[in-house]
Amino acid sequence: MKRLLALVLALTGCIATWAQEQAIRPLDVPMSFSGTYGELRHDHFHSGVDWRVGGKAGDDIHAIKSGYVSRVSVSPWGYGNGLYITHPDGTTSVYGHMLRFFDALARRVEAEQYAQESFSVNLTFGPDEFPVRQGDVVGQVGNTGSSAGPHLHMEIRDTEKDLTLNYISRGVYKPLDRTAPQFHRVAFYALDTLPVAESWRIHNLTNPAAVRDTLPLPRRSYVAIDATDRQEGTGAKLAVEEYRVSLDDTLLFAFKVGDVAFDKGRYIKSLIEYRESRLGGRDLVKSRVDPNNLLADRIECHNGGLIILDDDAVHTLRLDAIDEHGNRASLRYKVRRADGFQAPAPDTTLHSTPWLWYMQNMVSDGAMTYYLPAGALADWLLSDASILC
Ligand SMILES: [Zn+2]
């Protein structure tokens, strides 16, 4: 009986392995990336991985698993020629910026473009129209759409939830990565609370690892971090997967990108120090947490992510940047409370009435009235009751 049970278990194990195909690489060239999942891109997180092809278009793209072509999108923008293959395991692989699709599909797309009299088309297909087997050549690498050079943008999505999955941190592919992230800039901001939460930059550390002196901070402040990751075999600046800020032994803030749903991607504006980004700078992840930041399910925080110094002692502030393979870079600063930080004069060009994120906001110039629905803004106000954590 035991032997029979073992046999049954072994057989079901075989069937499960057969059904759950392991993804193969989409390209024949050695695996190397110019962009990774979760990179901060001003108004969205990079939702896939950019596979390098050595600067030239035309390399074959292979279906990473069996399935069927469920969608094709053609556009001068975005993914350019984009191909979606739905797999039986509940995932969909997406291939962007393609030079061309395989012949039968290319003919169908062209016919639809003529029929619709439009270059841009968005077509969906049933399981029987264009089935593909793992390894089939589904087209070639290109530079179409919003792309700055030939590469393959590839995503793996949860088909049902329309979530893009961080497949490198899941270990679907295993690039060599023993290199820790790098800090490029660390900035500190003082925070005043009257009449509304007003913050201003007080330290801008462009060589953040070189600071030895104790940093003076006001009673309430927060920190923002510009860091990127490195990997062997590529000069690209890649995504940091997790940011952590601790004061002495207390974790004040941690953000881990996780899997990002498309409807939450815009909340990156609430994660970064948005003014720095708008002024043309890079995206710095800030420790202060806005009350309506809908990325809160991937944020851990204490005191709203604020550095609060209630005594005159020297404290240790620690910053960590961790990549998807667990390589970690750390910075430690000695900080001490100091008084006399003066807020700059208020910007009179700004709207004089604060807009409350939890209310509908309205502005009217007589001829037209604009409404902003409640919850459309992320920023906080002075009430401590609005602090998420
Ligand atoms: Zn990309």
XYZ file of C-alpha atoms and ligand atoms in Angstrom:
390
model
C 0.000 0.000 0.000
C 2.841 2.354 0.954
C 4.568 1.537 -2.315
C 1.378 2.260 -4.262
C 0.971 5.584 -2.475
C 4.584 6.503 -3.296
C 3.974 5.617 -6.948
C 0.816 7.733 -7.074
C 2.656 10.649 -5.463
C 5.550 10.294 -7.913
C 3.140 10.221 -10.863
C 1.153 13.262 -9.737
C 4.498 15.002 -9.181
C 5.395 14.267 -12.813
C 2.087 15.565 -14.096
C 2.402 18.743 -12.023
C 5.902 19.379 -13.424
C 4.705 18.759 -16.958
C 1.780 21.164 -16.535
C 3.908 23.861 -14.901
C 6.376 24.564 -17.676
C 9.530 26.383 -16.546
C 10.031 29.609 -18.455
C 12.925 29.602 -20.935
C 14.846 32.725 -21.922
C 13.273 34.839 -24.654
C 16.631 35.579 -26.326
C 19.634 33.494 -27.428
C 22.235 36.112 -26.396
C 23.702 36.000 -22.856
C 21.294 37.338 -20.242
C 21.945 40.999 -19.409
C 19.574 43.804 -18.514
C 19.422 47.539 -19.175
C 16.375 48.023 -16.950
C 14.741 46.054 -14.159
C 11.367 45.793 -12.503
C 10.315 48.604 -10.184
C 12.573 51.360 -11.507
C 11.229 54.767 -10.591
C 10.141 56.546 -13.754
C 8.531 59.783 -12.532
C 4.907 58.724 -13.043
C 5.099 54.929 -13.034
C 7.190 51.996 -11.919
C 8.993 50.146 -14.699
C 6.747 47.131 -15.007
C 9.066 44.718 -16.751
C 12.679 43.886 -17.444
C 14.621 45.338 -20.383
C 16.749 42.625 -21.977
C 19.876 43.836 -23.762
C 20.661 42.775 -27.326
C 23.965 44.534 -27.996
C 22.559 47.633 -29.678
C 21.065 46.076 -32.805
C 17.535 45.053 -33.726
C 16.584 41.755 -35.366
C 17.362 39.018 -32.819
C 14.694 36.315 -32.589
C 12.298 36.382 -29.638
C 11.142 32.992 -28.317
C 7.897 32.313 -26.471
C 9.022 31.683 -22.884
C 6.214 29.150 -22.341
C 3.473 27.548 -24.417
C 0.138 29.289 -24.772
C -1.642 31.436 -27.326
C -1.383 34.972 -28.656
C -4.197 36.716 -26.798
C -3.477 40.299 -27.803
C -1.425 42.480 -30.128
C -1.070 46.222 -29.820
C 0.531 48.454 -32.432
C 1.189 52.088 -31.628
C 3.776 54.786 -32.360
C 4.052 55.181 -28.574
C 4.310 52.937 -25.537
C 5.249 49.350 -26.358
C 5.199 49.996 -30.135
C 4.639 46.499 -31.485
C 3.481 44.653 -28.383
C 2.682 40.948 -28.173
C 0.791 39.184 -25.354
C 0.937 35.408 -24.902
C -1.454 33.898 -22.378
C -0.230 30.714 -20.702
C -2.287 27.956 -19.058
C -0.599 28.557 -15.659
C -2.476 31.852 -15.140
C 0.250 34.156 -16.430
C 0.620 36.249 -19.559
C 4.014 37.161 -21.015
C 4.290 40.527 -22.756
C 6.950 41.464 -25.330
C 7.353 45.166 -26.151
C 9.081 47.335 -28.800
C 9.219 44.451 -31.299
C 10.549 44.952 -34.829
C 8.006 42.543 -36.287
C 5.674 39.662 -35.439
C 5.858 36.125 -36.890
C 4.533 35.933 -40.458
C 0.982 34.613 -39.952
C 0.342 37.131 -37.187
C 1.977 39.983 -39.113
C -0.352 39.320 -42.077
C -3.394 39.361 -39.797
C -2.287 42.602 -38.117
C -1.708 44.270 -41.482
C -5.156 43.202 -42.711
C -6.721 44.698 -39.576
C -4.759 47.935 -40.033
C -6.152 48.266 -43.581
C -9.654 47.339 -42.441
C -9.580 49.883 -39.621
C -7.638 52.433 -41.716
C -5.393 52.970 -38.742
C -1.725 52.304 -37.991
C -2.566 51.945 -34.298
C -4.548 48.808 -33.547
C -5.345 46.806 -30.455
C -6.449 43.269 -31.293
C -7.489 40.383 -29.111
C -7.522 36.714 -30.128
C -9.033 33.486 -28.892
C -7.018 30.399 -27.846
C -7.435 28.659 -31.229
C -6.244 31.449 -33.523
C -2.493 31.717 -32.862
C -1.380 28.971 -30.483
C 2.362 28.964 -29.717
C 4.672 26.373 -28.234
C 7.469 27.128 -25.850
C 10.537 28.215 -27.817
C 8.667 29.217 -30.986
C 10.040 32.343 -32.651
C 7.253 34.891 -32.202
C 9.044 37.838 -33.812
C 12.200 39.927 -33.611
C 13.645 42.473 -31.192
C 13.114 46.080 -32.231
C 13.035 49.686 -31.161
C 9.379 50.573 -31.805
C 7.185 52.781 -29.614
C 8.683 54.711 -26.701
C 12.104 53.120 -26.806
C 15.552 54.709 -26.810
C 17.407 51.826 -28.461
C 16.869 48.211 -29.524
C 15.954 46.033 -26.542
C 13.246 43.622 -25.447
C 10.888 44.874 -22.753
C 9.385 41.717 -21.284
C 6.783 41.398 -18.558
C 5.128 38.472 -16.864
C 1.634 39.325 -15.624
C -0.887 37.610 -13.455
C -3.576 37.230 -16.128
C -6.551 37.406 -13.778
C -5.410 40.260 -11.518
C -3.600 42.255 -14.238
C -0.606 42.571 -11.910
C 2.899 42.724 -13.304
C 5.065 40.234 -11.458
C 8.629 40.851 -10.357
C 9.917 37.698 -12.016
C 13.599 38.303 -11.275
C 13.017 38.446 -7.513
C 10.876 35.310 -7.943
C 13.909 33.562 -9.422
C 12.335 32.783 -12.818
C 15.693 33.823 -14.325
C 18.934 33.975 -12.390
C 21.329 36.652 -13.592
C 24.705 36.865 -11.861
C 24.281 39.587 -9.247
C 26.683 39.965 -6.348
C 26.850 43.745 -6.528
C 25.131 45.919 -3.950
C 23.149 49.054 -4.841
C 24.800 52.496 -4.759
C 23.617 55.675 -3.069
C 23.879 58.741 -5.302
C 22.237 61.422 -3.214
C 20.577 61.783 0.178
C 18.513 64.857 1.060
C 16.908 65.940 4.326
C 13.793 68.050 4.683
C 12.553 70.014 7.674
C 8.868 69.769 8.355
C 6.702 72.498 9.791
C 3.040 71.955 10.542
C 1.446 75.364 10.347
C -0.849 76.170 8.702
C -0.447 73.062 6.562
C 2.429 70.611 6.452
C 5.217 72.559 4.767
C 8.611 71.065 4.124
C 11.868 72.445 2.782
C 15.242 70.991 1.977
C 17.948 71.519 4.602
C 20.725 69.123 3.536
C 21.598 67.905 0.064
C 24.333 65.277 0.275
C 25.680 64.658 -3.224
C 28.482 62.470 -1.897
C 26.392 60.722 0.729
C 28.985 58.168 1.831
C 31.572 60.858 2.632
C 29.722 62.580 5.495
C 31.533 62.159 8.825
C 30.217 65.104 10.873
C 27.103 64.963 12.987
C 24.162 66.260 10.957
C 21.990 68.868 12.643
C 18.261 68.222 12.183
C 15.163 70.034 13.406
C 12.729 68.289 15.713
C 10.762 66.911 12.768
C 12.321 65.995 9.464
C 12.438 63.266 6.877
C 14.966 61.898 4.442
C 14.872 61.098 0.730
C 17.165 58.681 -1.079
C 18.468 58.413 -4.631
C 19.967 54.962 -5.086
C 20.226 52.500 -7.959
C 21.339 48.922 -8.279
C 24.195 47.434 -10.286
C 24.584 43.997 -11.779
C 27.541 42.170 -13.261
C 27.879 42.469 -17.029
C 25.897 45.683 -17.498
C 26.628 49.347 -16.894
C 22.929 50.120 -16.424
C 21.472 51.728 -13.321
C 18.833 49.291 -12.163
C 16.049 49.231 -9.594
C 16.563 49.045 -5.851
C 13.943 46.610 -4.579
C 13.718 47.788 -0.993
C 14.495 51.015 0.874
C 14.798 51.108 4.675
C 15.288 53.998 7.104
C 15.917 53.356 10.817
C 16.580 55.685 13.734
C 18.665 53.856 16.351
C 16.824 50.522 16.586
C 13.459 51.720 15.298
C 12.418 51.155 11.718
C 10.897 54.457 10.543
C 10.222 53.533 6.956
C 10.511 50.601 4.588
C 9.285 50.372 1.028
C 9.428 47.213 -1.063
C 8.144 47.500 -4.586
C 6.527 44.035 -4.799
C 4.104 43.458 -7.674
C 2.582 46.662 -8.938
C -0.980 46.902 -10.198
C -1.434 49.354 -13.063
C -4.022 51.402 -11.182
C -1.538 52.041 -8.358
C 1.530 52.907 -10.415
C 0.753 56.633 -10.411
C 1.109 56.714 -6.623
C 4.841 56.744 -7.259
C 4.364 60.528 -7.180
C 3.469 60.176 -3.530
C 6.430 57.900 -2.812
C 9.074 60.200 -4.263
C 10.002 63.745 -3.257
C 7.869 65.079 -6.064
C 9.222 68.634 -6.136
C 12.742 67.323 -6.813
C 11.412 65.171 -9.628
C 9.453 68.072 -11.149
C 12.462 70.345 -11.087
C 14.108 67.919 -13.466
C 16.051 65.955 -10.902
C 16.016 62.276 -10.239
C 13.394 60.419 -8.247
C 14.265 60.272 -4.550
C 12.240 57.918 -2.356
C 11.094 59.833 0.710
C 10.554 58.392 4.162
C 7.577 60.622 4.920
C 4.356 58.769 4.130
C 1.393 60.670 2.713
C -1.977 59.661 4.194
C -3.537 58.793 0.872
C -0.556 56.944 -0.562
C -2.234 53.855 -1.999
C 1.101 52.024 -2.052
C 0.751 51.759 1.727
C 0.326 47.978 1.491
C 4.022 47.756 0.603
C 5.179 50.392 3.104
C 6.051 49.801 6.753
C 6.422 52.909 8.846
C 6.515 54.470 12.280
C 5.593 58.101 13.088
C 4.558 58.571 9.469
C 8.159 57.945 8.397
C 9.321 61.112 10.166
C 12.596 61.518 12.023
C 11.458 62.976 15.345
C 14.196 64.104 17.736
C 12.791 64.824 21.193
C 16.128 65.114 23.011
C 19.611 66.519 22.468
C 21.386 63.171 22.262
C 23.311 61.994 19.201
C 21.292 59.355 17.357
C 22.175 57.004 14.531
C 20.198 57.166 11.345
C 20.679 54.173 9.098
C 19.705 53.922 5.435
C 19.609 50.631 3.541
C 19.138 49.926 -0.151
C 18.606 46.264 -1.027
C 18.397 44.661 -4.473
C 16.214 41.743 -5.565
C 18.994 39.259 -4.772
C 19.489 40.506 -1.215
C 22.660 42.542 -1.858
C 22.588 45.471 0.536
C 24.230 48.891 0.767
C 24.053 50.830 4.041
C 24.807 54.348 5.198
C 24.976 55.517 8.798
C 24.696 59.133 9.907
C 25.072 60.658 13.338
C 22.217 63.105 13.797
C 21.416 65.549 16.568
C 18.606 67.973 17.177
C 19.362 71.635 16.490
C 17.097 74.646 16.504
C 16.921 77.642 14.229
C 15.851 76.058 10.954
C 13.907 78.771 9.214
C 11.194 77.983 6.711
C 11.570 79.898 3.449
C 9.006 82.600 2.706
C 5.781 81.031 1.426
C 5.427 80.813 -2.340
C 2.689 83.334 -3.126
C 2.237 81.951 -6.632
C 0.713 78.824 -5.129
C -2.972 78.343 -4.566
C -3.919 80.270 -1.440
C -6.501 77.790 -0.161
C -5.150 74.373 0.716
C -6.868 71.515 -1.055
C -7.757 68.690 1.285
C -7.035 65.257 -0.091
C -10.093 63.695 1.553
C -12.546 66.279 0.185
C -13.827 67.083 -3.277
C -11.963 70.162 -4.475
C -13.383 72.756 -6.804
C -12.056 75.825 -8.542
C -14.138 78.182 -10.655
C -13.207 81.136 -12.837
C -16.774 82.113 -13.622
C -16.913 80.574 -17.089
C -15.770 77.127 -16.075
C -15.708 75.038 -12.933
C -13.213 72.234 -12.315
C -13.856 69.419 -9.878
C -11.264 67.120 -8.393
C -12.867 64.100 -6.716
C -12.078 63.218 -3.098
C -9.063 60.943 -2.769
C -7.418 62.139 -6.001
C -4.584 63.789 -4.060
C -2.137 61.998 -1.804
C -0.558 64.744 0.232
C -1.207 65.124 3.893
C -2.242 67.965 6.167
C -1.339 68.880 9.690
C -3.705 66.577 11.505
C -1.764 63.761 13.141
C -4.942 61.713 12.842
C -4.166 61.434 9.164
C -0.838 59.667 9.709
C -1.075 56.134 8.359
C 1.487 54.562 10.639
Zn 11.104 48.452 -20.386
